[in-house]
Coordinates of C-alpha atoms in Angstrom, one line a residue:
X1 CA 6.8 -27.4 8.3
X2 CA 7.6 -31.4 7.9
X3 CA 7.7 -33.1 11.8
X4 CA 10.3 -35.9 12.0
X5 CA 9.2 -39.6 11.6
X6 CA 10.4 -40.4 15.1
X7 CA 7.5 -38.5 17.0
X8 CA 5.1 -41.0 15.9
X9 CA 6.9 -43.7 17.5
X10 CA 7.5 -41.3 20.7
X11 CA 3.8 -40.8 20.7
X12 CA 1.3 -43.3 20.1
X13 CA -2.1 -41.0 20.8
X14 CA -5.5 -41.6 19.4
X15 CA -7.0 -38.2 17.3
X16 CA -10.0 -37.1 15.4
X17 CA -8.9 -34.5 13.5
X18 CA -7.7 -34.2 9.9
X19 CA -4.1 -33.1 11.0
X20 CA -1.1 -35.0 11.6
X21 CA -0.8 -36.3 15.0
X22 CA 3.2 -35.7 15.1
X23 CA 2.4 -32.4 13.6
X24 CA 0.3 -31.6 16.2
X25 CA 2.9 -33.0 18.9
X26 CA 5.5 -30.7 17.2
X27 CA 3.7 -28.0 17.6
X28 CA 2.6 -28.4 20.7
X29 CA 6.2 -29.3 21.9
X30 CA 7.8 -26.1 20.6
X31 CA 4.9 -23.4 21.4
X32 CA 5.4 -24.8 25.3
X33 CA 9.3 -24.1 24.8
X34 CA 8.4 -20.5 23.3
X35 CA 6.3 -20.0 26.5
X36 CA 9.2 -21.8 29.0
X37 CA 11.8 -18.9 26.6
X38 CA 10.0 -16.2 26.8
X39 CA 9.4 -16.6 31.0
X40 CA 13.3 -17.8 31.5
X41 CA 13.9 -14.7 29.8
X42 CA 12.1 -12.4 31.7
X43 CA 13.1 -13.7 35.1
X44 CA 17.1 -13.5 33.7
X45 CA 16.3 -10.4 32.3
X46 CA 18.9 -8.8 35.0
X47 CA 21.5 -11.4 34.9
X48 CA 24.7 -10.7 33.2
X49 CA 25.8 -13.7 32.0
X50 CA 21.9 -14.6 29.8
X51 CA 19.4 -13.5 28.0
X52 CA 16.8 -15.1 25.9
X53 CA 18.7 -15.7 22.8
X54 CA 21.0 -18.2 24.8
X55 CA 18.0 -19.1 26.9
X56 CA 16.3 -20.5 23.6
X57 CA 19.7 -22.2 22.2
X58 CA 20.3 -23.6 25.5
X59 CA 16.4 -25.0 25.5
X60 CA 17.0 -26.2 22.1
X61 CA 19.8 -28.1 23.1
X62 CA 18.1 -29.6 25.7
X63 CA 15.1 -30.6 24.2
X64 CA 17.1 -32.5 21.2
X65 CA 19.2 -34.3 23.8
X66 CA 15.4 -35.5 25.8
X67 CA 14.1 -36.3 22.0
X68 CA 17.8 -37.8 21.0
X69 CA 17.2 -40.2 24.3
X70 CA 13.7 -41.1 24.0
X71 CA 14.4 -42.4 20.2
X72 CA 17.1 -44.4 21.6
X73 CA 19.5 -42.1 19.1
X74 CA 17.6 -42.4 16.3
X75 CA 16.6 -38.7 16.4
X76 CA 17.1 -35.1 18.0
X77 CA 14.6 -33.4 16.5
X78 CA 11.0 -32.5 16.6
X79 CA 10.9 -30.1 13.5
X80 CA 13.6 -31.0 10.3
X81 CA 15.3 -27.6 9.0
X82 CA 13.3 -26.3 6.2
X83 CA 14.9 -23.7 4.8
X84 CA 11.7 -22.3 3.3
X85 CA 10.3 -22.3 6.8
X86 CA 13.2 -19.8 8.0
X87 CA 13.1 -17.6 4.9
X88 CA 9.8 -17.1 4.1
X89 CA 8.4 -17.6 7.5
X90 CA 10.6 -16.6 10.1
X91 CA 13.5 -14.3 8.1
X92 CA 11.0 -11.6 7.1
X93 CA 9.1 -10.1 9.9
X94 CA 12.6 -9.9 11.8
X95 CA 13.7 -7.7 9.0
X96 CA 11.4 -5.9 8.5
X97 CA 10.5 -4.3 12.6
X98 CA 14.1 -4.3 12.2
X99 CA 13.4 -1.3 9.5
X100 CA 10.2 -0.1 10.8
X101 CA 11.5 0.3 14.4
X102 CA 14.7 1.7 13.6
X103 CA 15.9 5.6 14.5
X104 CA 16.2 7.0 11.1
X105 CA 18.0 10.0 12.7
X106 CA 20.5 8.1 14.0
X107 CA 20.7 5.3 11.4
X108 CA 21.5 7.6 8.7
X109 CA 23.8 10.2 10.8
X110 CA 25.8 6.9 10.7
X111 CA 25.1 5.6 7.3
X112 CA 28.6 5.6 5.8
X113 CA 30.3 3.8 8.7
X114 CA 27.1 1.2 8.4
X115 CA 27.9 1.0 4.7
X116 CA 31.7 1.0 5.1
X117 CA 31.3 -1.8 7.3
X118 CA 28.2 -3.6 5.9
X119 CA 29.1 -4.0 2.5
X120 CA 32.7 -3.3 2.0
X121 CA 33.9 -5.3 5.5
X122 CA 31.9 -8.1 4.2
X123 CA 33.3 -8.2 1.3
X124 CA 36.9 -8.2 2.7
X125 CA 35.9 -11.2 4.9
X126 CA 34.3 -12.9 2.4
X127 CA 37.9 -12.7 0.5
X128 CA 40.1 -13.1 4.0
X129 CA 37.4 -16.3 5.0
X130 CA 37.2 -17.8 1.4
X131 CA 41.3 -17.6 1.2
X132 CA 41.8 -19.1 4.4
X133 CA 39.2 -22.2 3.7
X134 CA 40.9 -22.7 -0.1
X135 CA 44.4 -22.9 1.8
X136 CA 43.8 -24.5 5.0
X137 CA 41.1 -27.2 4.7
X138 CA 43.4 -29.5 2.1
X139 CA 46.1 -29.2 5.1
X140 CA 43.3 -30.9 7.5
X141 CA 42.4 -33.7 4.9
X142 CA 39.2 -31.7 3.0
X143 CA 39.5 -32.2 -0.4
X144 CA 36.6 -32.5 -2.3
X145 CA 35.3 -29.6 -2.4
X146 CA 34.9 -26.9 -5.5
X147 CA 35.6 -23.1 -5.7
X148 CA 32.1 -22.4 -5.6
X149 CA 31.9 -24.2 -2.3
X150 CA 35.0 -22.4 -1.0
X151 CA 33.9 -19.4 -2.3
X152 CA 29.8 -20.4 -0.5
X153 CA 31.9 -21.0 2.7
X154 CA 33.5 -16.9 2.4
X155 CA 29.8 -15.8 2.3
X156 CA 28.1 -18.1 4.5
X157 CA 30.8 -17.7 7.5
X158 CA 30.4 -13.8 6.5
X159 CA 26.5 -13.4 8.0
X160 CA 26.6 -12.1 11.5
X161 CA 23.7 -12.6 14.3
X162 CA 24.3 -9.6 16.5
X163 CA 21.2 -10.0 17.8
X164 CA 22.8 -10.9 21.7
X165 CA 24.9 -7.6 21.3
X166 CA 21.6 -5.4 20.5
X167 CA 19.8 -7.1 23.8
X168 CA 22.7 -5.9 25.9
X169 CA 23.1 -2.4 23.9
X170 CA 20.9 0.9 24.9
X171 CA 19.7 2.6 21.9
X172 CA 19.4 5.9 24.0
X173 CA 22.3 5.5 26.6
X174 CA 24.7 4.3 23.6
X175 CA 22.9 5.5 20.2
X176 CA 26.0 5.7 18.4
X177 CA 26.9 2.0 19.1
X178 CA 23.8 0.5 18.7
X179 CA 23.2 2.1 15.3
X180 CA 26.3 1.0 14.0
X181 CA 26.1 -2.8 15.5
X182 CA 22.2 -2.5 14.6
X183 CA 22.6 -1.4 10.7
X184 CA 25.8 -2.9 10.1
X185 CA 24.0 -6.4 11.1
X186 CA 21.2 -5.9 8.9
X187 CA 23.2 -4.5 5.9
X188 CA 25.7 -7.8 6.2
X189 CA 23.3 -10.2 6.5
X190 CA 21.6 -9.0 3.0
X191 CA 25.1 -8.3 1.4
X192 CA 26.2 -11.8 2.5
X193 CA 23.1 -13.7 1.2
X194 CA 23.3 -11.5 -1.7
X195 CA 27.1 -12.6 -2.0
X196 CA 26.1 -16.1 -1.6
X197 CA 23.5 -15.9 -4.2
X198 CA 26.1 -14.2 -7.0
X199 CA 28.5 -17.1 -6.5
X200 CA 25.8 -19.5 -7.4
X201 CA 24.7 -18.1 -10.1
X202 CA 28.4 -17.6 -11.9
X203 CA 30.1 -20.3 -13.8
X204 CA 33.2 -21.2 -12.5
X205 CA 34.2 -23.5 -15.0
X206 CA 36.6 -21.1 -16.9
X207 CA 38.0 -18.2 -14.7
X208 CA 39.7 -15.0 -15.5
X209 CA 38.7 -11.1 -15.3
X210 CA 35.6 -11.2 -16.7
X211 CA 33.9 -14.1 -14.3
X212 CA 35.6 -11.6 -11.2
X213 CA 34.2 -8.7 -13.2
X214 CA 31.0 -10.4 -13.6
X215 CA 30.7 -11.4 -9.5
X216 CA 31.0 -7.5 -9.2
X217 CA 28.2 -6.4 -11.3
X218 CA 26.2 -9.3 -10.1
X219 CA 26.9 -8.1 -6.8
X220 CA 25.8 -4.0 -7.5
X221 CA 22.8 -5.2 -9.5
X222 CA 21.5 -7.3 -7.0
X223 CA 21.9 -4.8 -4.2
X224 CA 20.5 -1.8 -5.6
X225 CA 17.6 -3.6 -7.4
X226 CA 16.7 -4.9 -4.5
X227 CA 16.8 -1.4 -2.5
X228 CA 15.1 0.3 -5.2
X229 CA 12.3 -2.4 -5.1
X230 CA 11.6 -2.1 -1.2
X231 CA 11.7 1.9 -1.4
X232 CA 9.0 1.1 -4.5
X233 CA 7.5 -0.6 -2.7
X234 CA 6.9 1.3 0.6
X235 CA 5.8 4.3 -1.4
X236 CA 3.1 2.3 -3.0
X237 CA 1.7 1.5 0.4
X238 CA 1.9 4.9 1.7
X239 CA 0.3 6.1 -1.4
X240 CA -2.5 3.9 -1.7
X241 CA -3.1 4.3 2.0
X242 CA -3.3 7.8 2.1
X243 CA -5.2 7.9 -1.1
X244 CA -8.2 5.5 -0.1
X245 CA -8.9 6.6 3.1
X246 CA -9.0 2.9 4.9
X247 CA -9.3 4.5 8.3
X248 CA -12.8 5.7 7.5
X249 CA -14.8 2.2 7.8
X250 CA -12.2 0.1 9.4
X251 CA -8.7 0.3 11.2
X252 CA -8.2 -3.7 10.4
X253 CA -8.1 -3.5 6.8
X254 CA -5.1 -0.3 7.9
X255 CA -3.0 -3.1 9.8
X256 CA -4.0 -6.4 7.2
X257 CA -3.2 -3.8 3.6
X258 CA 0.1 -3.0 5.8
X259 CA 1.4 -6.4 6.9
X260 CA 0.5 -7.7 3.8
X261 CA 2.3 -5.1 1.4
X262 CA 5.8 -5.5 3.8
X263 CA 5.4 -9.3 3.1
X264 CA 4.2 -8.8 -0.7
X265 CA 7.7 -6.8 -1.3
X266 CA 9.9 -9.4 0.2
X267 CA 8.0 -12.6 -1.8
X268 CA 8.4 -10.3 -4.9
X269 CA 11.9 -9.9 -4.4
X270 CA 12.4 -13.6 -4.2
X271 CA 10.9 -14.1 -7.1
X272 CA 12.6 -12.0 -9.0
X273 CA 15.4 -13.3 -7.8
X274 CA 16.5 -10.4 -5.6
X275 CA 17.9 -10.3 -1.9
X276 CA 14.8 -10.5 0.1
X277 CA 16.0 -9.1 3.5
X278 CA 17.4 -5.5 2.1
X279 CA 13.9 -5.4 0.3
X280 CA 11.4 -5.7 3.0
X281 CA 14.0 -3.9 5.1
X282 CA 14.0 -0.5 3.2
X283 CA 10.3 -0.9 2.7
X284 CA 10.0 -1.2 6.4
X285 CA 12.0 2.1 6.5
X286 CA 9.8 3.2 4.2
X287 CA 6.3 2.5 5.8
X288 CA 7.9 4.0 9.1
X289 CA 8.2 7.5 7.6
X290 CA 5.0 7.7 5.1
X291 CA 2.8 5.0 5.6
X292 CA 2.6 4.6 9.4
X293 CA 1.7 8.3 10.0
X294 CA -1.4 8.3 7.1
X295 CA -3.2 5.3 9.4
X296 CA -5.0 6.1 12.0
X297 CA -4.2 6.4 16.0
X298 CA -5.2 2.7 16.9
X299 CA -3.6 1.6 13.7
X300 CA -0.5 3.2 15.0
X301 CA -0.3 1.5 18.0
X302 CA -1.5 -1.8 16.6
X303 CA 1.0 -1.9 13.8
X304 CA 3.9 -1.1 16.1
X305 CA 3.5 -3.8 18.6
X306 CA 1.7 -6.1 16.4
X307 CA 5.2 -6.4 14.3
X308 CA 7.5 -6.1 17.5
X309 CA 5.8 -9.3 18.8
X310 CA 6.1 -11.0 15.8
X311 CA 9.5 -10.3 15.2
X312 CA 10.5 -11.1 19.0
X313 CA 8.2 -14.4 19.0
X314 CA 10.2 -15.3 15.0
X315 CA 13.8 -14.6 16.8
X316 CA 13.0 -17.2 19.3
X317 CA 11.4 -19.4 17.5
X318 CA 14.8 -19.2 15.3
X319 CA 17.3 -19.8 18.4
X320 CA 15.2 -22.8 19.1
X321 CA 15.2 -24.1 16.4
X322 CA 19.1 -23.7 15.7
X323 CA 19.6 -25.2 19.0
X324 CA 17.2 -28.7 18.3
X325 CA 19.0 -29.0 15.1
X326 CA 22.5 -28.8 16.3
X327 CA 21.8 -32.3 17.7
X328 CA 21.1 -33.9 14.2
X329 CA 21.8 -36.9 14.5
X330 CA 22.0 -38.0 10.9
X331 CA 24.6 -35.3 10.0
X332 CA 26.9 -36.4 12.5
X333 CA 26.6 -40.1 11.2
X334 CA 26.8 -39.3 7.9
X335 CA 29.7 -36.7 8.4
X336 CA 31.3 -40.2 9.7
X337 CA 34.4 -37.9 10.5
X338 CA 36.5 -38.2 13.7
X339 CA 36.7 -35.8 16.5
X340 CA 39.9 -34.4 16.0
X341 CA 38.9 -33.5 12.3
X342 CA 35.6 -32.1 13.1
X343 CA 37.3 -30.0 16.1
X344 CA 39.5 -28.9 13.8
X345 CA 38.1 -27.9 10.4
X346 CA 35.4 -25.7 13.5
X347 CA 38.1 -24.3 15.0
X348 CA 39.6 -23.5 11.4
X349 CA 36.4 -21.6 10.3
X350 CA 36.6 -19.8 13.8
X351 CA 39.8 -18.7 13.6
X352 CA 38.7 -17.3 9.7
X353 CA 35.6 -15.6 11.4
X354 CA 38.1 -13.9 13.9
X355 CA 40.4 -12.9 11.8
X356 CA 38.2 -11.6 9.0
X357 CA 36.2 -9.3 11.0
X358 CA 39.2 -8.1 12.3
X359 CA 40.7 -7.2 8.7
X360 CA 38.2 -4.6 8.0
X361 CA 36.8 -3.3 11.6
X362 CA 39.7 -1.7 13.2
X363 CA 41.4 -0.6 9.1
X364 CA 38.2 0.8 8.2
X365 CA 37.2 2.1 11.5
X366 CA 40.8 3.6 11.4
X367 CA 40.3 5.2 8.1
X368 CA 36.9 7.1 9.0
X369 CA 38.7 8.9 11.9
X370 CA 41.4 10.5 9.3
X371 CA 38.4 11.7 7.5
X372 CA 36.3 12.7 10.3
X373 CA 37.5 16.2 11.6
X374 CA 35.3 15.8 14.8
X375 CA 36.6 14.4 17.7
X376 CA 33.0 13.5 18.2
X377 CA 32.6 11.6 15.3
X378 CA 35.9 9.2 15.5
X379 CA 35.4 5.8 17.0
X380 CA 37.3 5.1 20.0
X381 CA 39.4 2.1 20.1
X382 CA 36.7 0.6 22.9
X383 CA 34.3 1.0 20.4
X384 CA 35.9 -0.3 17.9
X385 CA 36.4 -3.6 19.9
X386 CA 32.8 -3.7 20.8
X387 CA 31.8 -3.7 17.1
X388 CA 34.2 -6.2 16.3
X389 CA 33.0 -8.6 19.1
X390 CA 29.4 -8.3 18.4
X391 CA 30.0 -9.4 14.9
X392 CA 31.8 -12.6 16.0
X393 CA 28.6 -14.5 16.8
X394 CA 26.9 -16.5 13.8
X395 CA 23.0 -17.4 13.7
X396 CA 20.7 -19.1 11.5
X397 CA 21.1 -17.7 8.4
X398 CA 24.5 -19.0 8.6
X399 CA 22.7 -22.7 9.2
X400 CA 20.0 -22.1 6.5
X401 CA 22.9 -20.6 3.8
X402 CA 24.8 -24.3 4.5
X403 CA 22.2 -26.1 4.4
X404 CA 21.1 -24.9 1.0
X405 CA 24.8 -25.2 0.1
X406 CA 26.1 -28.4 1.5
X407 CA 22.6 -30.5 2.0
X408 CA 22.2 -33.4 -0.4
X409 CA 21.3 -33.0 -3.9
X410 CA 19.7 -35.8 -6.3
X411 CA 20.3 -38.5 -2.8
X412 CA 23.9 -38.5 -3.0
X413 CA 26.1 -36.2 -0.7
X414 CA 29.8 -36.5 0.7
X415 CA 31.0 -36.9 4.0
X416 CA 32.9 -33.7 3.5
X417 CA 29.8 -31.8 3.0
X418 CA 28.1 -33.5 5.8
X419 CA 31.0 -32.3 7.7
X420 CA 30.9 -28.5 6.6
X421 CA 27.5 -28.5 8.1
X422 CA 28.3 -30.2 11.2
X423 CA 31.2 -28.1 12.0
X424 CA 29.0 -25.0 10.6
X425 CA 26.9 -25.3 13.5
X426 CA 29.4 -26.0 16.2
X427 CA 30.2 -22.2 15.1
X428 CA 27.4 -20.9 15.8
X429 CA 26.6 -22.5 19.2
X430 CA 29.8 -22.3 20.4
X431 CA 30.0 -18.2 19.4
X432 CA 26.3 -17.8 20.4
X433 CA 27.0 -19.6 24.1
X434 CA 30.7 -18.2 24.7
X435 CA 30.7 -15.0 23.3
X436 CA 26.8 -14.3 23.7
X437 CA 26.8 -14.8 27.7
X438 CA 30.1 -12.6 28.1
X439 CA 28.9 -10.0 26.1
X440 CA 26.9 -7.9 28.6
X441 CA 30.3 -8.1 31.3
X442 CA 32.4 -7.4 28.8
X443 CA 30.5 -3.8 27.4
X444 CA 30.3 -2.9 31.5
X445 CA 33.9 -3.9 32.0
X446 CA 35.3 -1.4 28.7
X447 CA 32.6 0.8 30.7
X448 CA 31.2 2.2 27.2
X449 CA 27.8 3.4 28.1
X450 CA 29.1 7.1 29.7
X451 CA 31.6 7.5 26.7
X452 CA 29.4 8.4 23.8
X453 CA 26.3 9.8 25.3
X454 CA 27.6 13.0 24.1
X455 CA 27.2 11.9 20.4
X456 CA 23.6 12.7 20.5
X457 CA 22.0 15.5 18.4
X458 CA 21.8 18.3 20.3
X459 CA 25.5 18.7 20.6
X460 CA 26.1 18.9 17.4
X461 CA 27.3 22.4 15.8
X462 CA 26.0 21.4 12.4
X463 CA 21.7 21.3 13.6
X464 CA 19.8 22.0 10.8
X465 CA 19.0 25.6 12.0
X466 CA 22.6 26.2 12.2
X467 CA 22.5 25.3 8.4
X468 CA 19.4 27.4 7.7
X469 CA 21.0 30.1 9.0
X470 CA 24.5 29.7 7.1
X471 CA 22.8 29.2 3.9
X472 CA 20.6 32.0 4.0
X473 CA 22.8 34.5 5.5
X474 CA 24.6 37.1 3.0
X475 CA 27.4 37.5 5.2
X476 CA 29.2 38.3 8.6
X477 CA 30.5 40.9 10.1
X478 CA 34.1 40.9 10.4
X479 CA 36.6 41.2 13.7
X480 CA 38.3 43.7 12.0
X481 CA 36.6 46.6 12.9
X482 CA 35.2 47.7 9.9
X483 CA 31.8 47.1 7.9
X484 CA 32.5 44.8 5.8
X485 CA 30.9 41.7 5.5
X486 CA 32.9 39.0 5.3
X487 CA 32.9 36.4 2.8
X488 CA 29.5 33.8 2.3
X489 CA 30.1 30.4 3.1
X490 CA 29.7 28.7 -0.1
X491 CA 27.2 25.5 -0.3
X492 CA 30.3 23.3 -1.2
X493 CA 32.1 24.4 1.8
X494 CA 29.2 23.3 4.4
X495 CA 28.8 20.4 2.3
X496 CA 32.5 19.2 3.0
X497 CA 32.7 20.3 6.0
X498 CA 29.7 18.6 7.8
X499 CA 28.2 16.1 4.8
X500 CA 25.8 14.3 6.9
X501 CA 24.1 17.1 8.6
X502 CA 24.3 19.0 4.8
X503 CA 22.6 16.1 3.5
X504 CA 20.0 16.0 5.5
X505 CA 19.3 19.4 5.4
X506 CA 18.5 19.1 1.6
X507 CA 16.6 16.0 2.4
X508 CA 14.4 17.5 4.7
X509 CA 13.4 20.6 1.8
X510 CA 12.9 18.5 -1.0
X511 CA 10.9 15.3 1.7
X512 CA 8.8 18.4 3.0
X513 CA 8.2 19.9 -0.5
X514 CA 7.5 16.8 -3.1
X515 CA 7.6 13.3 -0.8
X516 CA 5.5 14.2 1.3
X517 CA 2.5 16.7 -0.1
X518 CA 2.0 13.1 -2.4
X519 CA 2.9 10.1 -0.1
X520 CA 2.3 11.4 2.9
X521 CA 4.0 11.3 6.7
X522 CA 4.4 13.6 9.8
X523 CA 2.2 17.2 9.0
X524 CA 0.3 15.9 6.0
X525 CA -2.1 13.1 7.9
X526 CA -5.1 13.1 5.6
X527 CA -8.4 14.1 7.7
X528 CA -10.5 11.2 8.4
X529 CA -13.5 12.8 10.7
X530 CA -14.7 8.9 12.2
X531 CA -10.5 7.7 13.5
X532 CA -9.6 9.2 16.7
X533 CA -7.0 11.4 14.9
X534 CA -10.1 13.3 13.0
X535 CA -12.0 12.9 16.7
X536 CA -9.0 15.3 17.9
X537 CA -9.0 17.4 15.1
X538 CA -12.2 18.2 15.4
X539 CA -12.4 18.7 19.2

């Protein structure tokens, strides 16, 4: 965390301890604005119109325009943008709650729309974004940059921030919605940084097929290694856990071993040069179904609302942040580019944003109604605008991603990049403020929280008893009159016919028969007599 040079000569205060005194300030500064966010928030928790995302942007803002005044212009910021402070610091315990709080039920009931959108929607606007930049920005008087950064631009400008969308969204009035929006945010996030990261490391020098071909398996390898790794990973924790018996002497060493093995997978990721975020997220997912249910009762509870509040307190801390830093003074100055251009190149990558998310929400959206046979299933055109709107808002990894792109390398960097970041982060204010504070009117106005209630479990035909019993019956008796049975349903059929529930009916046998027995989770607690679970046990 590096405090800027200017607090110094804001703050002239005598100290006697070894730290910084501007770090000190800094800190001080931004843990009051945490405090002034988090009670804004709560008294606006019933306004339509904010919530605490904008509250901290808008706080941000504020606070880099008093710090911007007070320098006499030379600077808007308390903290500089350190993009090892957002993804090592701030990135992961967002991701993973994000994991370990989700509904598995529900996220994986919806898994192939989250995929469909997640990974191949990104990919389509990554292509629609990067086409437009290549085409457009030459017209506006940009002409300096590479493919690569054309290409960097399609994956940055790609990374949604739904997270105003989820604060407005019920995950038990609207579960359908919110899983969607929910895993389809989390999923694009890691494709696009994992996009981002595959067009760095590819050499654009001489194109054809085989540098394409390449991006692809780049692309695959990075993904799936990286999944692998945080389902590794969980399973370790779940297994040492259950195996050592920490609950027995002390419920800490429960919460450190788990905290500490969800941050362990996401550092190792990194250094192997893997996407971070779909790591710790799947090891999240992971802990959540073994490892949480082998600790014991306080652990439970500790665990749980220890990583909410760390996440909520990180998200914050983030919107702040991005807000303070849209200010930078330095950028603008060295961007040295006139209004009209800066207006316009932002309103360009806007219009890309729109456009791009629209290329693959309402197709694709389209496409998994002709293969869905249930009218409960198919996503209404309401819907479908609802997921397309809560993807339109951009966040910090969009700032941190061009930063890392765009920020000066070896002291010398062009206006034009200057400008890429400028005009980067008029996106995301201007879609965090705009879209962010009509988002809650606009989901009462298409009046979609009495729609899709009925998508929850119990109405569907395909429960897993239903499949129990069509699997194990020999047959049926015919309408016809006569004995004879009529013809078994074959294993293929119920697998065509309802996949997701037929998929998780084999799940559930082989999780209950060989996961489980070894890793642990719901009905194999190991018995620890001194932890309030043995306590009940033995009562």
């Amino acid at each position: 965390m590096a405090a800027s040079d200017t607090i110094s000569v804001l703050f002239s205060l005598p100290t006697s301890s070894i730290l910084n005194t501007s770090t000190v300030i800094a800190i001080n500064v931004f843990v009051t604005l945490l405090c002034a966010c988090i009670v804004v928030g709560h008294l606006l928790e019933e306004n339509r119109w904010a919530n605490e995302s904008i509250t901290a942007l808008l706080l941000g803002l504020v606070s880099g325009v008093v710090v911007l005044l007070l320098s006499n212009g030379q600077s808007s910021r308390i903290l500089v943008f350190s993009e090892e402070l957002f993804f090592i610091y701030l990135l992961p315990p967002i991701i993973f709650n994000a994991g370990f709080q989700v509904k598995k039920k529900q996220f994986f009931k919806n898994f192939s729309i989250i995929l469909l959108f997640g990974v191949f929607g990104t990919i389509i606007s990554f292509c629609l974004i990067s086409l437009g930049a290549f085409l457009l920005f030459r017209r506006i008087g940009v002409k300096s940059l590479t493919l690569q950064d054309y290409l960097a631009v399609g994956a940055i400008l790609s990374a949604t921030d739904s997270v105003c969308t989820l604060q407005v969204l019920n995950q038990e009035e609207t579960p359908f919605l919110y899983s969607v929006v929910f895993g389809e945010g989390v999923v694009n996030d890691a494709t696009s940084i994992v996009l981002f990261n595959a067009v760095q490391s590819i050499d654009f020098s001489n194109i054809d097929t085989w540098t394409a071909l390449k991006l692809l398996g780049t692309f695959l390898y990075l993904f799936f290694t990286s999944t692998i790794l945080g389902i590794a990973m969980g399973l370790l924790s779940a297994y040492g856990i259950k195996t050592l018996y920490f609950g027995r002497h002390s419920t800490d060493r429960e919460v450190a071993i788990m905290m500490l093995m969800a941050y362990l997978s996401y550092m190792l990721a990194e250094l192997l040069s893997l996407s971070g975020i779909l790591t710790v997220f799947f090891c999240g997912l992971v802990m959540s179904h073994y490892t949480w249910h082998n600790v014991t009762e306080s652990s439970r509870i500790t665990t749980k609302h220890a990583f909410a509040t760390i996440s909520f307190i990180a998200e914050i801390f983030i919107f702040l942040y991005v807000g303070m830093d849209a200010l930078d003074i330095d950028k603008w100055k060295e961007s040295s580019a006139s209004a009209g251009t800066s207006v316009g190149i932002s309103a360009t990558l806007f219009a890309l944003v729109l456009i791009g998310r629209a290329a693959f929400v309402f197709p694709l959206a389209n496409i998994s109604n002709c293969i869905n046979r249930r009218d409960s299933d198919k996503i209404e055109f309401g819907q479908q605008f609802i997921i397309w709107w809560a993807g339109l808002m951009r966040g910090a990894v969009t700032i941190a991603l061009s930063y890392n792109q765009f920020s000066a390398s070896g002291g010398k960097e062009s206006h034009e990049r200057a400008l890429m970041i400028t005009s980067t982060m008029i996106v995301v204010v201007f879609s965090t403020v705009v879209f962010g504070s009509v988002t809650k009117p606009l989901i009462q106005a298409v009046q979609l929280r009495h729609v899709k209630s009925m998508t929850s479990d119990a109405a569907d035909f395909a429960s897993l008893e239903d499949l129990r019993l069509l699997f194990l019956e020999n047959g049926e008796q015919s309408d016809n009159g006569n004995d004879q049975p009529a013809p078994k349903r074959s294993s293929f059929r119920l697998m065509m016919r309802y996949p997701t529930s037929t998929v998780h009916y084999f799940w559930r046998k082989f999780d209950d028969k060989f996961m489980r027995p070894v890793f642990g989770g719901r009905g194999f607690v190991p018995f620890v007599p001194s932890s309030p679970t043995g306590a009940a046990d033995e009562t």
